[in-house]
Short mmCIF file of N, CA and C in Angstrom, two decimals:
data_model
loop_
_atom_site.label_atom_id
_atom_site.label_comp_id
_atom_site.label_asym_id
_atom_site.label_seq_id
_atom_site.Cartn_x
_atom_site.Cartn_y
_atom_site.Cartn_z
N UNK O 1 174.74 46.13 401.97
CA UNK O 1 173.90 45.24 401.20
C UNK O 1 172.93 46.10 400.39
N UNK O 2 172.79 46.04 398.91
CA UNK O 2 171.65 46.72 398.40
C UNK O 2 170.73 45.89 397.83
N UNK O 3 169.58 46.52 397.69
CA UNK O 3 168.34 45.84 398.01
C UNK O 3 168.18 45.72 396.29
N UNK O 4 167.69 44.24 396.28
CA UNK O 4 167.85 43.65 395.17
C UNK O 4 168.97 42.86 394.09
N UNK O 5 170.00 42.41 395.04
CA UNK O 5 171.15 42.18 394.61
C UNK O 5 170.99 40.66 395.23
N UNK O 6 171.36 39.70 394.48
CA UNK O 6 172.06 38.33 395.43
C UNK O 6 173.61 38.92 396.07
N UNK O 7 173.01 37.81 397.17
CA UNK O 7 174.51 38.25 397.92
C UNK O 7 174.82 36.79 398.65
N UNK O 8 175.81 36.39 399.12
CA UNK O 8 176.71 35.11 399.48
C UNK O 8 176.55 35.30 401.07
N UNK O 9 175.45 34.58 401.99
CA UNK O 9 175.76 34.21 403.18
C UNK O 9 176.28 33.34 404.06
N UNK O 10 177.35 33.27 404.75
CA UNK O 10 177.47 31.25 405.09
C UNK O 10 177.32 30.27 403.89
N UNK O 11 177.68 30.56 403.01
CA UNK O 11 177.91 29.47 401.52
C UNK O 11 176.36 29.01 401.45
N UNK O 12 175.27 30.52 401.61
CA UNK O 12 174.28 30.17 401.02
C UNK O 12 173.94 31.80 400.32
N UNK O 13 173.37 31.33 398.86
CA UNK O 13 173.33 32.41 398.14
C UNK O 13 171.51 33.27 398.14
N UNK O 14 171.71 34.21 398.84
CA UNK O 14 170.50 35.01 399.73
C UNK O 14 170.13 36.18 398.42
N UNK O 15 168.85 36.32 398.63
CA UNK O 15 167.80 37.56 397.29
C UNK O 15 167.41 38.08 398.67
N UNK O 16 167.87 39.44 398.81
CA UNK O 16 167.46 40.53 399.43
C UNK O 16 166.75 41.76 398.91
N UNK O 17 165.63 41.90 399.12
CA UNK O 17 164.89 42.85 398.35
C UNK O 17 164.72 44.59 398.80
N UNK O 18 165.21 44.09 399.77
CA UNK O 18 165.18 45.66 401.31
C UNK O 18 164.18 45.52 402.43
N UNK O 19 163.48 44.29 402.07
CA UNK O 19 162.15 44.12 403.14
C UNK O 19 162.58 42.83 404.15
N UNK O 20 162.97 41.75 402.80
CA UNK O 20 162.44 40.94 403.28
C UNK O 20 163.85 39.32 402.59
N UNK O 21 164.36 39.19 402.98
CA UNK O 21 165.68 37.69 402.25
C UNK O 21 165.42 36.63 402.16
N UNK O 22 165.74 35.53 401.25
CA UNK O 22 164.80 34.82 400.58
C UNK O 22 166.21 33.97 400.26
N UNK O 23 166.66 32.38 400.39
CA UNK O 23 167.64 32.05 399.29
C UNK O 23 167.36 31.59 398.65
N UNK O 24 168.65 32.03 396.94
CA UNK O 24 167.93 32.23 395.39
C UNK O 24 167.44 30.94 395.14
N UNK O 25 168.18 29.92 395.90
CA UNK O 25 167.65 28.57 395.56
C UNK O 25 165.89 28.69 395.38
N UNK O 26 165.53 29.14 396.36
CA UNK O 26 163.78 29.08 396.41
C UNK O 26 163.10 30.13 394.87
N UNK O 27 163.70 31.09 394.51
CA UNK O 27 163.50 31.33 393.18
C UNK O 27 163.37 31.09 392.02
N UNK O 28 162.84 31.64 391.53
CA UNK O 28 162.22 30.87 390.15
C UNK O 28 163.75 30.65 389.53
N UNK O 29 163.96 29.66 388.34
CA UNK O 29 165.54 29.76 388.02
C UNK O 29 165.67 30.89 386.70
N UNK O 30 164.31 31.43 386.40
CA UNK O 30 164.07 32.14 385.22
C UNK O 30 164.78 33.47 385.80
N UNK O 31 164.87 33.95 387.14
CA UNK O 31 165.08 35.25 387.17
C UNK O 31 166.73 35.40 387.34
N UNK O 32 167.40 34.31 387.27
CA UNK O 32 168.72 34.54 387.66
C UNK O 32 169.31 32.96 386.75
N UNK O 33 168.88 33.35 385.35
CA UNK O 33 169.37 31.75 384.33
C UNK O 33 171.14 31.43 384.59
N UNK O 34 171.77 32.68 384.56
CA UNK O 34 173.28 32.87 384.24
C UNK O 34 174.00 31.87 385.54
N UNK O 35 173.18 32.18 386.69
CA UNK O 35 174.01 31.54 387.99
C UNK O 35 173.49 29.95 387.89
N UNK O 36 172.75 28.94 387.66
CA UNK O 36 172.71 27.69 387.84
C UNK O 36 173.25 27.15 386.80
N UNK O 37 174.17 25.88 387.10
CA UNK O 37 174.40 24.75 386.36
C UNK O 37 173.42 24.17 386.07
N UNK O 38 173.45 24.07 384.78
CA UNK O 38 172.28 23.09 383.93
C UNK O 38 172.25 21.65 384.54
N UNK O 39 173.20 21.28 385.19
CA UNK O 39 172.87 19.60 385.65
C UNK O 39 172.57 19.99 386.80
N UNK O 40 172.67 20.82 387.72
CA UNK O 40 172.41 21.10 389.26
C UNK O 40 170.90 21.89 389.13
N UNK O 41 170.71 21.96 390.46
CA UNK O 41 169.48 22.96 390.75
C UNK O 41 170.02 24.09 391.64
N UNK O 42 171.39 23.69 392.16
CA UNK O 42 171.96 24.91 393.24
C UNK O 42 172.85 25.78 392.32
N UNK O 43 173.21 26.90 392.33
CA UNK O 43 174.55 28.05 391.78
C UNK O 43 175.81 27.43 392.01
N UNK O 44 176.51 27.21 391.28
CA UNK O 44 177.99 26.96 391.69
C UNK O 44 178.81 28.47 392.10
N UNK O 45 180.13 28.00 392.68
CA UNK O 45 180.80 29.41 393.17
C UNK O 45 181.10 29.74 391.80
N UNK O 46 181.66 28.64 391.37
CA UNK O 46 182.21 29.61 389.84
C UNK O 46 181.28 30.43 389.15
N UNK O 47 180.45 29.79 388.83
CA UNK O 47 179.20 30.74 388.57
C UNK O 47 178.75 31.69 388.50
N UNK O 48 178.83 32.13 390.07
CA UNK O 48 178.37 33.29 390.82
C UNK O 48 179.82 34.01 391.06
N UNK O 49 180.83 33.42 390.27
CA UNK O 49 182.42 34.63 390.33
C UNK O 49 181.75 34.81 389.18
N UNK O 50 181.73 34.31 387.96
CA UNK O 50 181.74 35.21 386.76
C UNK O 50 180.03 35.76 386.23
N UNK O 51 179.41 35.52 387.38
CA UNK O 51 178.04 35.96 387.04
C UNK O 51 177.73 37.29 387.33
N UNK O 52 178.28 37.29 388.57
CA UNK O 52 178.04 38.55 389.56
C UNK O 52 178.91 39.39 389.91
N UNK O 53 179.15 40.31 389.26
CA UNK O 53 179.96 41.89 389.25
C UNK O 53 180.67 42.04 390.85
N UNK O 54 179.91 42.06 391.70
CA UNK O 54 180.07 42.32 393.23
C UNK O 54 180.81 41.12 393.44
N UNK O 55 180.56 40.15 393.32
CA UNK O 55 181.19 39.02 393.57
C UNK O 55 182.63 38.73 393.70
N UNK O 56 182.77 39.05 391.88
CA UNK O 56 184.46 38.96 391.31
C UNK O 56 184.93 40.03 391.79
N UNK O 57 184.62 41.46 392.13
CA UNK O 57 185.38 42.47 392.60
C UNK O 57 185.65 41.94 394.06
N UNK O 58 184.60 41.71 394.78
CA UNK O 58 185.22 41.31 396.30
C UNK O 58 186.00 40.17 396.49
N UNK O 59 186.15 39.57 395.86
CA UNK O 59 187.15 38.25 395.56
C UNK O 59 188.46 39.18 395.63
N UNK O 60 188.59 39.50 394.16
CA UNK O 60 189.64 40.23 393.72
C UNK O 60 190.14 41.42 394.53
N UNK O 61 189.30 42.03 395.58
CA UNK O 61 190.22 42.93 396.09
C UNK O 61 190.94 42.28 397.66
N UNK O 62 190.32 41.26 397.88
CA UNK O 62 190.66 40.22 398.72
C UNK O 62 191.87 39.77 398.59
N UNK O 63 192.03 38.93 397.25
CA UNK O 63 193.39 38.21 396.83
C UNK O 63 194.47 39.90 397.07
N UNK O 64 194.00 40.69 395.93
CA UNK O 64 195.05 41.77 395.84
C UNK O 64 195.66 42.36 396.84
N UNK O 65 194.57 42.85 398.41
CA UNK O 65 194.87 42.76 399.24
C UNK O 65 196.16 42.20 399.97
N UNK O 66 195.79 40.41 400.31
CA UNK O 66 196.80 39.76 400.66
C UNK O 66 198.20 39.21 399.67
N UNK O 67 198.34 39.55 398.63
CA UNK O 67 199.07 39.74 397.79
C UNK O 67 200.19 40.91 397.70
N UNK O 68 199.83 42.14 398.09
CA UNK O 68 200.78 43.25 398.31
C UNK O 68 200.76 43.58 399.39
N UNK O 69 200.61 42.84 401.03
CA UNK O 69 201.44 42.69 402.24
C UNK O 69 203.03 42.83 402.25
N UNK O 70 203.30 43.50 402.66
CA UNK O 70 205.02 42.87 402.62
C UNK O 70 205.48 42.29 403.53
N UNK O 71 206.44 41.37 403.14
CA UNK O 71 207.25 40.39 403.67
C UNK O 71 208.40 40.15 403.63
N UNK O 72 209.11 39.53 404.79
CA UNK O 72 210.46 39.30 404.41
C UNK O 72 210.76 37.74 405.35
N UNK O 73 211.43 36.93 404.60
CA UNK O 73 211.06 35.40 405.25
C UNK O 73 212.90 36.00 406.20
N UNK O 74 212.79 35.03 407.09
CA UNK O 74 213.54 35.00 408.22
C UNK O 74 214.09 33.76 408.13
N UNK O 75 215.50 33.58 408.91
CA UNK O 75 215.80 31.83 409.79
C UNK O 75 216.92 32.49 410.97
N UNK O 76 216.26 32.37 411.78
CA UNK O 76 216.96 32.54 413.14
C UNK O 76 217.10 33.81 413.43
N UNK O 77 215.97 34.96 413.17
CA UNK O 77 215.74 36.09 413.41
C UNK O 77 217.18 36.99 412.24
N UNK O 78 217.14 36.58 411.29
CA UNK O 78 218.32 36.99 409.84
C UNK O 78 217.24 36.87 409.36
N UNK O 79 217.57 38.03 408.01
CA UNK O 79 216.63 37.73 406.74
C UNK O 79 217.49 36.84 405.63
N UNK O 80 216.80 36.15 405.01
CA UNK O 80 217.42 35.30 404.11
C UNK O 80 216.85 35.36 402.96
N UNK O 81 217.95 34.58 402.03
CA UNK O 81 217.64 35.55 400.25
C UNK O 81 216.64 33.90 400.12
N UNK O 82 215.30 33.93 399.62
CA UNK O 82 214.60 32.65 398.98
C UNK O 82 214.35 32.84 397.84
N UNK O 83 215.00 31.99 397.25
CA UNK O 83 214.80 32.28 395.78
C UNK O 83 213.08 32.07 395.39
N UNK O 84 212.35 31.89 395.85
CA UNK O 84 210.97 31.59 394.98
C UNK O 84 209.86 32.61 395.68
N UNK O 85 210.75 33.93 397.00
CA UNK O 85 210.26 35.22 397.20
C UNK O 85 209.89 35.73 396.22
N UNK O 86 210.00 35.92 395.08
CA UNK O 86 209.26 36.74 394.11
C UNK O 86 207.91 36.19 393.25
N UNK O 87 207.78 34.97 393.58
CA UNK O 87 206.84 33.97 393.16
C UNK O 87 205.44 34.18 394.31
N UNK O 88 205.73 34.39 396.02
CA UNK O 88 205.21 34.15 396.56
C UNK O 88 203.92 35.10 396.73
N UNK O 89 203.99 36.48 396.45
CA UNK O 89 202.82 37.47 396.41
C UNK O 89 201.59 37.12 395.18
N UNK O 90 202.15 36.16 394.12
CA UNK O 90 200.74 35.78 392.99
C UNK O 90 200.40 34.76 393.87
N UNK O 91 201.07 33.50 394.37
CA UNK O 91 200.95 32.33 395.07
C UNK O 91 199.79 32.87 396.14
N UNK O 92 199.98 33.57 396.77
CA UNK O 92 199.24 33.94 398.08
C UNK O 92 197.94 34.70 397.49
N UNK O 93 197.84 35.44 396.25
CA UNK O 93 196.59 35.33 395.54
C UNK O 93 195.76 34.82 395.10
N UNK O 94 196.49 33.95 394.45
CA UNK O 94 195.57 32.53 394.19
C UNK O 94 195.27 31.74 395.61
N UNK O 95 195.84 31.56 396.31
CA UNK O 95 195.39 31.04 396.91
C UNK O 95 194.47 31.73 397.77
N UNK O 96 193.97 32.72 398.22
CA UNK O 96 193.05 33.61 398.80
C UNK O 96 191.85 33.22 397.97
N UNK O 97 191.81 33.87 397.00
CA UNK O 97 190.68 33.44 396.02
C UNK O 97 190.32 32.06 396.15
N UNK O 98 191.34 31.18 395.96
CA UNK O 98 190.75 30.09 395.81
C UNK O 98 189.99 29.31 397.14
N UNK O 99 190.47 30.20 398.32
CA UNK O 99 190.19 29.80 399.94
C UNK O 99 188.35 30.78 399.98
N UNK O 100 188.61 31.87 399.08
CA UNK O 100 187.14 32.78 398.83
C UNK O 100 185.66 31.54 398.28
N UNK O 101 186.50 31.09 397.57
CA UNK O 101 185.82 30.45 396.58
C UNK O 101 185.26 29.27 397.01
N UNK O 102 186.36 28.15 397.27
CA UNK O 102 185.95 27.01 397.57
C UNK O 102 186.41 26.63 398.91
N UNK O 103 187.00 27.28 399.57
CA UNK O 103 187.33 27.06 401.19
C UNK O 103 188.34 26.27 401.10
N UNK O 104 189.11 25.79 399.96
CA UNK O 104 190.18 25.35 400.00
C UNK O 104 191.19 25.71 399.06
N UNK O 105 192.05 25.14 399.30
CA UNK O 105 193.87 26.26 398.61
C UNK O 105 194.94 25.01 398.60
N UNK O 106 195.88 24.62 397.63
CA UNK O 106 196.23 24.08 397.61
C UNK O 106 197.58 24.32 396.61
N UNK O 107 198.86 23.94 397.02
CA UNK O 107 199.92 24.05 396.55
C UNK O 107 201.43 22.69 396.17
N UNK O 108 201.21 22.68 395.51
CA UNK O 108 202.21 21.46 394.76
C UNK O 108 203.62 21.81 394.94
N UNK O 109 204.09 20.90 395.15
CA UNK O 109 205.71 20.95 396.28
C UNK O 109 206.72 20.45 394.70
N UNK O 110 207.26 21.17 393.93
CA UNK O 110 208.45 20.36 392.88
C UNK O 110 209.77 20.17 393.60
N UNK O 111 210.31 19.08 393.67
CA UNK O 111 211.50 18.84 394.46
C UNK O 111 212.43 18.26 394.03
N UNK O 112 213.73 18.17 393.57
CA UNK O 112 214.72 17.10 393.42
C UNK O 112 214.95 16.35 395.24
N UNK O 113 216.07 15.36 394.95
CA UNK O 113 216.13 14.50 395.89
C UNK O 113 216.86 15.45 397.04
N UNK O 114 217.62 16.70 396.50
CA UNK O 114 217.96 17.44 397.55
C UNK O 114 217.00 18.65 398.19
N UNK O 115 216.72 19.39 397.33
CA UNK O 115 215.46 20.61 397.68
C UNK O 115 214.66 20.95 397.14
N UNK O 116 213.73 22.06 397.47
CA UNK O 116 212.48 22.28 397.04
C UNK O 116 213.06 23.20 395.79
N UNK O 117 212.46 23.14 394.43
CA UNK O 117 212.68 23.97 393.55
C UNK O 117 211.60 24.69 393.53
N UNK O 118 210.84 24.53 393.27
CA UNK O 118 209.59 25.36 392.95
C UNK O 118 208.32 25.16 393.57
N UNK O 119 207.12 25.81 394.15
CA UNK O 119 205.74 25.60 394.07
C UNK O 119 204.91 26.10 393.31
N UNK O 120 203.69 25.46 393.01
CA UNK O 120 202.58 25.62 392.41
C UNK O 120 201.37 25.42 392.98
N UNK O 121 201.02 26.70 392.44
CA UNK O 121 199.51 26.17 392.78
C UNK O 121 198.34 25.80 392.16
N UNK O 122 197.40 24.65 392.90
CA UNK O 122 196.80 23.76 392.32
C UNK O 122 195.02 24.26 392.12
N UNK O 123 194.40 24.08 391.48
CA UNK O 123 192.97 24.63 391.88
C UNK O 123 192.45 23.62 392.36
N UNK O 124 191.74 24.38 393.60
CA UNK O 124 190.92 23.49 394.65
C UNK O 124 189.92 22.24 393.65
N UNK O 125 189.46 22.75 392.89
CA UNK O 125 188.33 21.76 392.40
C UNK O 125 188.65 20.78 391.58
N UNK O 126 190.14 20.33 391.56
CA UNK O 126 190.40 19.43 390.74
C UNK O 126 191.34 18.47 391.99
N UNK O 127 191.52 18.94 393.16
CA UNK O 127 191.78 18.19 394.33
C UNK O 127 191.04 17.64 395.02
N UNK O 128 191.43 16.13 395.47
CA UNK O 128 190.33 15.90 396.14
C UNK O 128 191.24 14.93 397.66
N UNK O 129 190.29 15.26 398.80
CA UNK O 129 191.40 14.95 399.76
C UNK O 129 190.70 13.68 399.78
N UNK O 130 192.44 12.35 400.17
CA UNK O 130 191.81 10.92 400.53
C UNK O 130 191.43 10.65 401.46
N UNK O 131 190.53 10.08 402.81
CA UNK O 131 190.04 10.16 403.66
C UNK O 131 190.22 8.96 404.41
N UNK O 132 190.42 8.52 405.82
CA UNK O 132 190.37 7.08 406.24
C UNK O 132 190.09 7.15 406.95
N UNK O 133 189.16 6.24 407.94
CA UNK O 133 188.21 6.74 409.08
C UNK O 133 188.86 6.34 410.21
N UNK O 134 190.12 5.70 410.07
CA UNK O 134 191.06 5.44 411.49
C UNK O 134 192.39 6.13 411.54
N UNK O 135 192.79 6.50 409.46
CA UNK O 135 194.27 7.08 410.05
C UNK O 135 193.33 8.76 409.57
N UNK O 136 192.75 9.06 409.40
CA UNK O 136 192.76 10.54 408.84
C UNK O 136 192.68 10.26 407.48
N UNK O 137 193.52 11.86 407.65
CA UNK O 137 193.94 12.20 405.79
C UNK O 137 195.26 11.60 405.97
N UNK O 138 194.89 10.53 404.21
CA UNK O 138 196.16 9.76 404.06
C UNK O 138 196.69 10.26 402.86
N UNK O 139 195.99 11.31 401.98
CA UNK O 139 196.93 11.68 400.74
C UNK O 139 195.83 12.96 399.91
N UNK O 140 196.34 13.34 398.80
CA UNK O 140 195.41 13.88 397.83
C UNK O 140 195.27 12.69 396.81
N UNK O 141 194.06 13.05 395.65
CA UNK O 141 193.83 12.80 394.51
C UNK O 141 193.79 13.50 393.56
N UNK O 142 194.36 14.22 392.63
CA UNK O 142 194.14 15.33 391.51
C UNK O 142 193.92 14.50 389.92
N UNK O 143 192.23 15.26 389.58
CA UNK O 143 192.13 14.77 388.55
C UNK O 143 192.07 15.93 387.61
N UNK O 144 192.56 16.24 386.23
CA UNK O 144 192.82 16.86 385.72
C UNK O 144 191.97 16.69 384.22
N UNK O 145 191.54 17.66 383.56
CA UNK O 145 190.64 17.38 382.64
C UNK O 145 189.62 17.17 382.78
#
């Protein structure tokens, strides 16, 4: 941690000076204009990815990280050829980041009536999970635009 830097604790964004930590929320908004949304009074994550240098690098070496793991998918202890293996190391990037970011990750299933053709992935902040207080989660909502 260096002293004088915001830094991200428990999804609260902390001003450490070397003495003494403070979160930025309680700061004036003059000393850090770039990180608040003009309609909010709190920093958004996005924000504070493209605000803060330290930020986007530790994101990014995160995703990259779990991105060049290697793998080999299996069925019944055989390796098997999947066609959308070469898709899956950006997939697992984005989705890291996006699990960095907003604590959630989300991926879109394309299917004909026989198999899965393709996945995608979705950004967390345009998903929204449906909720029911007797069955659970009963679906998503994605609004777009």
């Amino acid at each position: 941690m260096i002293p004088g830097t915001p830094f991200l604790f428990m999804n609260k964004s902390i001003y450490f000076d070397g003495n003494k930590s403070i979160p930025l929320e309680a700061l004036d908004r003059m000393l850090f204009p770039e990180l608040f949304d003009d309609s909010k009074t709190s920093i958004t994550e996005a924000k504070s990815y493209e605000a803060v240098a330290w930020v986007y690098r530790a994101v990014q070496l995160r995703a990259n990280a779990i991105s060049s793991i290697p793998f080999v998918i299996l069925q019944d202890e055989e390796p098997v050829d999947f066609e959308l293996a070469d898709r899956l190391p950006q997939l697992l990037q984005l989705t890291e980041a996006s699990l960095n970011l907003y604590g959630a990750a989300y991926w879109l299933k394309e299917r004909n009536l026989i198999r899965l053709r393709d996945l995608r992935w979705a950004a967390a902040r345009t998903i929204k999970p449906r909720l029911d207080r007797e069955a659970g989660l009963v679906g998503f909502e994605r609004r777009l635009g």
